JSON list of C-alpha atoms (C1' of nucleotides) in Angstrom, two decimals:
[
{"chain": "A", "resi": 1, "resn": "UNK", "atom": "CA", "xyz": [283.11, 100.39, 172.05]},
{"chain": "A", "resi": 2, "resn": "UNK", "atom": "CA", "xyz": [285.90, 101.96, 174.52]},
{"chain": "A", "resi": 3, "resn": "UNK", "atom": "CA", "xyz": [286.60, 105.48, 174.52]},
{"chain": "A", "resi": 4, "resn": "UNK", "atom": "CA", "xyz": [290.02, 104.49, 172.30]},
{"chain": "A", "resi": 5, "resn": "UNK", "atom": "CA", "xyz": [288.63, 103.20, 169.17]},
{"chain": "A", "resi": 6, "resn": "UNK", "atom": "CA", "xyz": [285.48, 105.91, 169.46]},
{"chain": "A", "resi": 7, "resn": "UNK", "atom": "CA", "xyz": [288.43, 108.28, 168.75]},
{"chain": "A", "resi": 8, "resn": "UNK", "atom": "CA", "xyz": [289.69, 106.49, 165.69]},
{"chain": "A", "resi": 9, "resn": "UNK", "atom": "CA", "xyz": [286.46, 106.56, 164.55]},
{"chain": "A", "resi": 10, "resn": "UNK", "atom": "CA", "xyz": [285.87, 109.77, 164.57]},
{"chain": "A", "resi": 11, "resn": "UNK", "atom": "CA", "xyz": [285.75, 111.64, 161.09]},
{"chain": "A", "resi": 12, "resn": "UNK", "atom": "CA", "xyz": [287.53, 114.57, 161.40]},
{"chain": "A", "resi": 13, "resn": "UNK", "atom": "CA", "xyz": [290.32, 114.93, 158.75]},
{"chain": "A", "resi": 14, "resn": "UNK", "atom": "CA", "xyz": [290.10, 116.68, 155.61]},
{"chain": "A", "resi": 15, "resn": "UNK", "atom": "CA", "xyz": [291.41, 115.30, 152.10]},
{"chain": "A", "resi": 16, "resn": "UNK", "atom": "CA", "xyz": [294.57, 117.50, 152.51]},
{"chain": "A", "resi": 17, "resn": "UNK", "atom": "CA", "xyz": [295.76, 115.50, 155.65]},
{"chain": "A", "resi": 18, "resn": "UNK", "atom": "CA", "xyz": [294.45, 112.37, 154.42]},
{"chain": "A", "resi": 19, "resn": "UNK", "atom": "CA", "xyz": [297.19, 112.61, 151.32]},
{"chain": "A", "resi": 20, "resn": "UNK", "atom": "CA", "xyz": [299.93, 113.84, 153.51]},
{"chain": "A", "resi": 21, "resn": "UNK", "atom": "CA", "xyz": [299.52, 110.90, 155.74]},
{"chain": "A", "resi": 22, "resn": "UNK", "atom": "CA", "xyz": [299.28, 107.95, 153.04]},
{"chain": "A", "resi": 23, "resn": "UNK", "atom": "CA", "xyz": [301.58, 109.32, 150.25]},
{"chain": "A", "resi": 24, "resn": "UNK", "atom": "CA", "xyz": [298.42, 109.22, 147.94]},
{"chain": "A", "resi": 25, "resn": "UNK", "atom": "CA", "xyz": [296.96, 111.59, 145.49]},
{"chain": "A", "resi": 26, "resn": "UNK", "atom": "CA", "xyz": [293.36, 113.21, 146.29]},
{"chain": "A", "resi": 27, "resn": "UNK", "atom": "CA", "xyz": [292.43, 111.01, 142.96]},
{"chain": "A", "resi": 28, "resn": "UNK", "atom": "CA", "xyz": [293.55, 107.66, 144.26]},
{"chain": "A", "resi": 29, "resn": "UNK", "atom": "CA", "xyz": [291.81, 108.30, 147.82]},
{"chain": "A", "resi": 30, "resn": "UNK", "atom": "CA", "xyz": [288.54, 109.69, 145.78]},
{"chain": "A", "resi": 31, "resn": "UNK", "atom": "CA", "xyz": [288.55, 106.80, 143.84]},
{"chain": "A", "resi": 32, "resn": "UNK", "atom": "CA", "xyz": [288.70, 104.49, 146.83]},
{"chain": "A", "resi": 33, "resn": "UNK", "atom": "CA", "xyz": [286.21, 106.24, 148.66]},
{"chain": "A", "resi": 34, "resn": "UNK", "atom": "CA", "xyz": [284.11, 106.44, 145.61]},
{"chain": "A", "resi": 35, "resn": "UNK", "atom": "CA", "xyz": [284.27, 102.36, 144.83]},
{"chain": "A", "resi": 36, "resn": "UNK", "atom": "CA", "xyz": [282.84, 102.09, 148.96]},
{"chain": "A", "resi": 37, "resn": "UNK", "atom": "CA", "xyz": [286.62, 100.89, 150.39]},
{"chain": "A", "resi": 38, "resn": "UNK", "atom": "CA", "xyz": [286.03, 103.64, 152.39]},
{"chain": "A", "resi": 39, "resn": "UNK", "atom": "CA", "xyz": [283.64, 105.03, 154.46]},
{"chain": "A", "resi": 40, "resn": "UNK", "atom": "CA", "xyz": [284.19, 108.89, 154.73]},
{"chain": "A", "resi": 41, "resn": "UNK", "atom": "CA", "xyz": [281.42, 111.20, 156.14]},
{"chain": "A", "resi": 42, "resn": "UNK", "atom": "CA", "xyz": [280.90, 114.50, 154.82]},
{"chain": "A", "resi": 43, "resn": "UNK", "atom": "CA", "xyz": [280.53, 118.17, 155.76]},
{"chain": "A", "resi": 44, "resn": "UNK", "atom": "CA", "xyz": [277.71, 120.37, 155.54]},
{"chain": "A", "resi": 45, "resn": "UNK", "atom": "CA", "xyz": [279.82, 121.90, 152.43]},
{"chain": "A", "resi": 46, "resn": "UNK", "atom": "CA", "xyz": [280.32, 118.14, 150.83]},
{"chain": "A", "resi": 47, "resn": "UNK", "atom": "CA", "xyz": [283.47, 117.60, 151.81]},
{"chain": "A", "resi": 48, "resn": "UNK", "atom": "CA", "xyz": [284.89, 114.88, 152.55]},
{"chain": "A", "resi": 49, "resn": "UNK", "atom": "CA", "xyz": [286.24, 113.76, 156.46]},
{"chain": "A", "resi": 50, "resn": "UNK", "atom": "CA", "xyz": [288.28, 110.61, 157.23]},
{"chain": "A", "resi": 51, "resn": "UNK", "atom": "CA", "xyz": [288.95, 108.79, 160.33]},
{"chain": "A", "resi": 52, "resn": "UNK", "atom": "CA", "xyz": [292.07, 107.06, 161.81]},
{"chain": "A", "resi": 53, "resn": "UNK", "atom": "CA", "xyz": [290.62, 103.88, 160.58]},
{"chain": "A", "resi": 54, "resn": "UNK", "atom": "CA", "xyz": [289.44, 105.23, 157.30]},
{"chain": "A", "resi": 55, "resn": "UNK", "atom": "CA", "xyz": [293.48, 106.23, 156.99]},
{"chain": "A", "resi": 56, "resn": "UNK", "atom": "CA", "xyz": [294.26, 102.93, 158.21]},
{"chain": "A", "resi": 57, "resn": "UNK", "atom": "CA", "xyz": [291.29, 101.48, 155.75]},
{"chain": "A", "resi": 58, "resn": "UNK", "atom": "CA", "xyz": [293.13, 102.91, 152.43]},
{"chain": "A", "resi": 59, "resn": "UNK", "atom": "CA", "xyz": [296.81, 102.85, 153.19]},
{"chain": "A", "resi": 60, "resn": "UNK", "atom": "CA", "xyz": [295.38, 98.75, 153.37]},
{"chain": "A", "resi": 61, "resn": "UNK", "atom": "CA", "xyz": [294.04, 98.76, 150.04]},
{"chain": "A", "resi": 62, "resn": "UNK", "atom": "CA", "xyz": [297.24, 100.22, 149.17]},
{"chain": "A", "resi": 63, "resn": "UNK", "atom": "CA", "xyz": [299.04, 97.53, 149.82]},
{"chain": "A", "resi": 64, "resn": "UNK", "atom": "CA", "xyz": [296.47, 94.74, 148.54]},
{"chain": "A", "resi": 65, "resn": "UNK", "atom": "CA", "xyz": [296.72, 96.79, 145.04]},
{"chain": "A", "resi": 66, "resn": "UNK", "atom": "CA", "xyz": [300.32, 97.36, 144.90]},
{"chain": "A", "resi": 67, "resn": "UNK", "atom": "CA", "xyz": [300.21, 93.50, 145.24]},
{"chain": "A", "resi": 68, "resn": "UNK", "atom": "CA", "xyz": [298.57, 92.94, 142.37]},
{"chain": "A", "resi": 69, "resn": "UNK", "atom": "CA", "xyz": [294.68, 92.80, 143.20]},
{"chain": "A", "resi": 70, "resn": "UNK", "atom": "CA", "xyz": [292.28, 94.95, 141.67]},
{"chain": "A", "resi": 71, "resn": "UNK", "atom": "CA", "xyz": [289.44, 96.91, 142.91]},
{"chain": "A", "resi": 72, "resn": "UNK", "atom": "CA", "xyz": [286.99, 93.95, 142.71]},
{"chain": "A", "resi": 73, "resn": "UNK", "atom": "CA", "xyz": [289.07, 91.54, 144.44]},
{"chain": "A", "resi": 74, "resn": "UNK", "atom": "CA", "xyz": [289.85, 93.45, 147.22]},
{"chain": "A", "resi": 75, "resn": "UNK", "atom": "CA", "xyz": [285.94, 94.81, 148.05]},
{"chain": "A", "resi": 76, "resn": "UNK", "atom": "CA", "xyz": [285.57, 90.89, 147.81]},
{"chain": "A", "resi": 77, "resn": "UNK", "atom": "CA", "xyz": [288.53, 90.44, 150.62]},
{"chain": "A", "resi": 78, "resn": "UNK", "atom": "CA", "xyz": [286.32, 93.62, 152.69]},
{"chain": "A", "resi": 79, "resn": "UNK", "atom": "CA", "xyz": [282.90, 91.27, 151.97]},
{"chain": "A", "resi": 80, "resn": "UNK", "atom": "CA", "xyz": [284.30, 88.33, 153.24]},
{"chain": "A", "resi": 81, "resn": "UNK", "atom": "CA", "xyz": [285.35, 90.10, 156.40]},
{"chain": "A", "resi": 82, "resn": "UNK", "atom": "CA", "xyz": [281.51, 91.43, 156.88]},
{"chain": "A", "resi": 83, "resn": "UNK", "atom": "CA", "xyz": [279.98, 87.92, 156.01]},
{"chain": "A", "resi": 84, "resn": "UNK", "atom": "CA", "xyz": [282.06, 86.84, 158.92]},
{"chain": "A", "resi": 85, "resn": "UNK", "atom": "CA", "xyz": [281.46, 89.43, 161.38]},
{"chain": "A", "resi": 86, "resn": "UNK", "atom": "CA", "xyz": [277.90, 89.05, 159.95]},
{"chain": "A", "resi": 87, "resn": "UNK", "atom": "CA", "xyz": [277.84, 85.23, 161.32]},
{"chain": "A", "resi": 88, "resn": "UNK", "atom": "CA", "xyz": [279.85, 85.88, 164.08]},
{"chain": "A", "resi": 89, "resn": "UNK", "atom": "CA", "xyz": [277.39, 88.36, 165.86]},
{"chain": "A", "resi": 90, "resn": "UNK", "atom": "CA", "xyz": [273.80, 86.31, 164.70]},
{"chain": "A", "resi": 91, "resn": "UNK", "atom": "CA", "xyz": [274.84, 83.21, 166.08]},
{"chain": "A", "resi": 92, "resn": "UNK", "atom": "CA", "xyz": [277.65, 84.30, 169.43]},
{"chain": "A", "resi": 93, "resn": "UNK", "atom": "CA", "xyz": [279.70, 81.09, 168.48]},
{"chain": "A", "resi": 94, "resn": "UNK", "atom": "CA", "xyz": [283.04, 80.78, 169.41]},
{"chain": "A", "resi": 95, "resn": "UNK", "atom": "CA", "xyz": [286.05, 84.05, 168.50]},
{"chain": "A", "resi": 96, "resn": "UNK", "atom": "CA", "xyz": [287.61, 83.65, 165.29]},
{"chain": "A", "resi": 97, "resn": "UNK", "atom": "CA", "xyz": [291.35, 84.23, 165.93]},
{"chain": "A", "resi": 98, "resn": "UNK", "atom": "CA", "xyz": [293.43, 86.90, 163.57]},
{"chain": "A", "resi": 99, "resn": "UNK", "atom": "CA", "xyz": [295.35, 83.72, 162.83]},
{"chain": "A", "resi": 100, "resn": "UNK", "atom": "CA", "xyz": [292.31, 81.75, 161.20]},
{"chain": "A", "resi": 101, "resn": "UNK", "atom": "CA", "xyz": [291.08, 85.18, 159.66]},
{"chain": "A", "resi": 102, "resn": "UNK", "atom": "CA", "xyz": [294.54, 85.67, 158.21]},
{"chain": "A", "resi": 103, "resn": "UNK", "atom": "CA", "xyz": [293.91, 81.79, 156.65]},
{"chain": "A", "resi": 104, "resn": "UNK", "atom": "CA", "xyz": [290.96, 83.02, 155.03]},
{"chain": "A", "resi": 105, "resn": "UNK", "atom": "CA", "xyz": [292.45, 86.58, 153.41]},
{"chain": "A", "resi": 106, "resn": "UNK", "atom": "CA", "xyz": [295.37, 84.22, 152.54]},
{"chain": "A", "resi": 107, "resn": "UNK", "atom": "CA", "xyz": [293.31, 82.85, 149.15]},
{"chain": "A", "resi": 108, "resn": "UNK", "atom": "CA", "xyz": [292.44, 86.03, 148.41]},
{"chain": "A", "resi": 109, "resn": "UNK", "atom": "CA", "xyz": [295.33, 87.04, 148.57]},
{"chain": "A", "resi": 110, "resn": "UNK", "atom": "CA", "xyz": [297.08, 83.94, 147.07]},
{"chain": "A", "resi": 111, "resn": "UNK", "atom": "CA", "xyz": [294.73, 83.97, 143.90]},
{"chain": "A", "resi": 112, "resn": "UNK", "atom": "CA", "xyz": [295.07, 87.91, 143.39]},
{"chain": "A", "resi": 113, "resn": "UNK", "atom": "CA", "xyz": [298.61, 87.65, 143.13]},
{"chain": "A", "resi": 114, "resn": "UNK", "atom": "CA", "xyz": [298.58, 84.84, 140.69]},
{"chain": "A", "resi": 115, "resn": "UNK", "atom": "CA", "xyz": [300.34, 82.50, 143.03]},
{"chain": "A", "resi": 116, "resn": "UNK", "atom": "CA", "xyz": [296.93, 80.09, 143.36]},
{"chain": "A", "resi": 117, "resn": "UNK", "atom": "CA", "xyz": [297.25, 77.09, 140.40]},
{"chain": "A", "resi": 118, "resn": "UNK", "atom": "CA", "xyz": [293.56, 76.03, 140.41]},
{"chain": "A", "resi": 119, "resn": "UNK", "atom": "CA", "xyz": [295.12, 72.43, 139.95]},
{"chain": "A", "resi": 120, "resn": "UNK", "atom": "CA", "xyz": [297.91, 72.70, 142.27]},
{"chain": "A", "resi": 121, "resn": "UNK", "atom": "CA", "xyz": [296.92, 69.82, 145.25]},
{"chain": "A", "resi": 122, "resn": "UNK", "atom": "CA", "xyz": [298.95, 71.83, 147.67]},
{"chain": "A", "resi": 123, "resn": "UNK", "atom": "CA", "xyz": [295.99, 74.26, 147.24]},
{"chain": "A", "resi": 124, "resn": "UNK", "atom": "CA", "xyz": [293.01, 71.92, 146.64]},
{"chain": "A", "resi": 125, "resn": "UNK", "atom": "CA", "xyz": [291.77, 71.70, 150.22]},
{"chain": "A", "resi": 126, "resn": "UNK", "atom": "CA", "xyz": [291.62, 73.62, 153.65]},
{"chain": "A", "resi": 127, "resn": "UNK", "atom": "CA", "xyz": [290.52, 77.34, 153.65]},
{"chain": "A", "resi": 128, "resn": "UNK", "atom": "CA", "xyz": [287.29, 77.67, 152.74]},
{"chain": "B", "resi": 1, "resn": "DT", "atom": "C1'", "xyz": [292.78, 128.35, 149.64]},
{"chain": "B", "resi": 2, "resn": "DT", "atom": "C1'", "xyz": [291.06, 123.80, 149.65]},
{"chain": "B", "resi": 3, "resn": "DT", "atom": "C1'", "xyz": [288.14, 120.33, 147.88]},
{"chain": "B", "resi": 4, "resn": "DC", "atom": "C1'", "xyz": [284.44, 118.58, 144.74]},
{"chain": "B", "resi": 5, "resn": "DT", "atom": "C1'", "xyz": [282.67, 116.59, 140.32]},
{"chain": "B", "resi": 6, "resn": "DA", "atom": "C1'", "xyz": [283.20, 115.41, 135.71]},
{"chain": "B", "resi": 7, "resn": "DA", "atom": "C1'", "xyz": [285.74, 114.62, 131.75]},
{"chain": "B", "resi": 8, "resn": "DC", "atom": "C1'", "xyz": [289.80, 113.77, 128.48]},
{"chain": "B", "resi": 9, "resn": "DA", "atom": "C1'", "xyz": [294.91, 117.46, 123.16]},
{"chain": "C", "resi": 1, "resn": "DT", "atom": "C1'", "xyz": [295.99, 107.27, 137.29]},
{"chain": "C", "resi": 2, "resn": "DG", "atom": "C1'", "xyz": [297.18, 112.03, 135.93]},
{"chain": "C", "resi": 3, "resn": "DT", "atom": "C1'", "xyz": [295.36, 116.34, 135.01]},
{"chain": "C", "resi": 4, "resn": "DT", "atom": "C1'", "xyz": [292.38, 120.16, 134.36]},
{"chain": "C", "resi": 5, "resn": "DA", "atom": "C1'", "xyz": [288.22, 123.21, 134.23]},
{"chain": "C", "resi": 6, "resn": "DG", "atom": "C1'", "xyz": [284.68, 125.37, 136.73]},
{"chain": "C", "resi": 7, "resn": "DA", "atom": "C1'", "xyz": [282.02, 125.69, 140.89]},
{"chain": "C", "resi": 8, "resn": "DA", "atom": "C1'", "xyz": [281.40, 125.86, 145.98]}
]
DNA sequence: TTTCTAACA
DNA sequence: TGTTAGAA
């Protein structure tokens, strides 16, 4: 892990900074955090810290829920990434390009936004 | 003052 | 999701 992305790791914001750099409310990014979208850290005093990727984390569920997916759906978009980062690392096969990885949130994405026909043949085969 | 949890005239 | 009460 380079220096860089130890940074925007790092859990240093507070709640207040969190909402004034996605727009949300304290509630929304609580309830996030709370359904595991989010991995925060805490203080000593229980409060809640956020990293540049945790920022980057929720203004993404943002988006998949202003598109019409609900909490379930996307934690099952966030699973699918792990079950592939799981395989990747056990087995050191071959890079999976942000192009294929985009293939695969696609029918996520696709079904959550009501756009997948289950007996639509345009859909029937490739992804998965 | 800021954030947390829990709950709903 | 909003909002509020009461505590830390």
């Amino acid at each position: 892990m380079g220096e860089k992305e130890l940074r925007r790791s790092m859990a240093v914001l507070p709640m207040g900074t969190v909402m004034k750099l996605t727009s949300l409310t304290a509630r929304q990014i609580r309830y996030y955090d709370d359904c595991g979208l989010v991995k925060s850290k805490r203080t000593e005093s229980n409060r809640r810290l956020y990293s540049l990727n945790n920022i980057d984390r929720i203004l993404e569920v943002k988006d998949y829920l202003d598109e019409g997916m609900n909490i379930e759906q996307v934690k099952r978009v966030y699973e699918k990434q792990r079950r592939r980062l799981a395989s990747k690392n056990s087995n050191q096969r071959q890079t999976v390009s942000d192009k294929r990885v985009r293939e695969y949130l696609r029918d996520d994405i696709m079904k959550a936004g009501g756009f997948y026909v289950d007996n639509d043949p345009q859909f029937k085969q490739g992804y998965l």
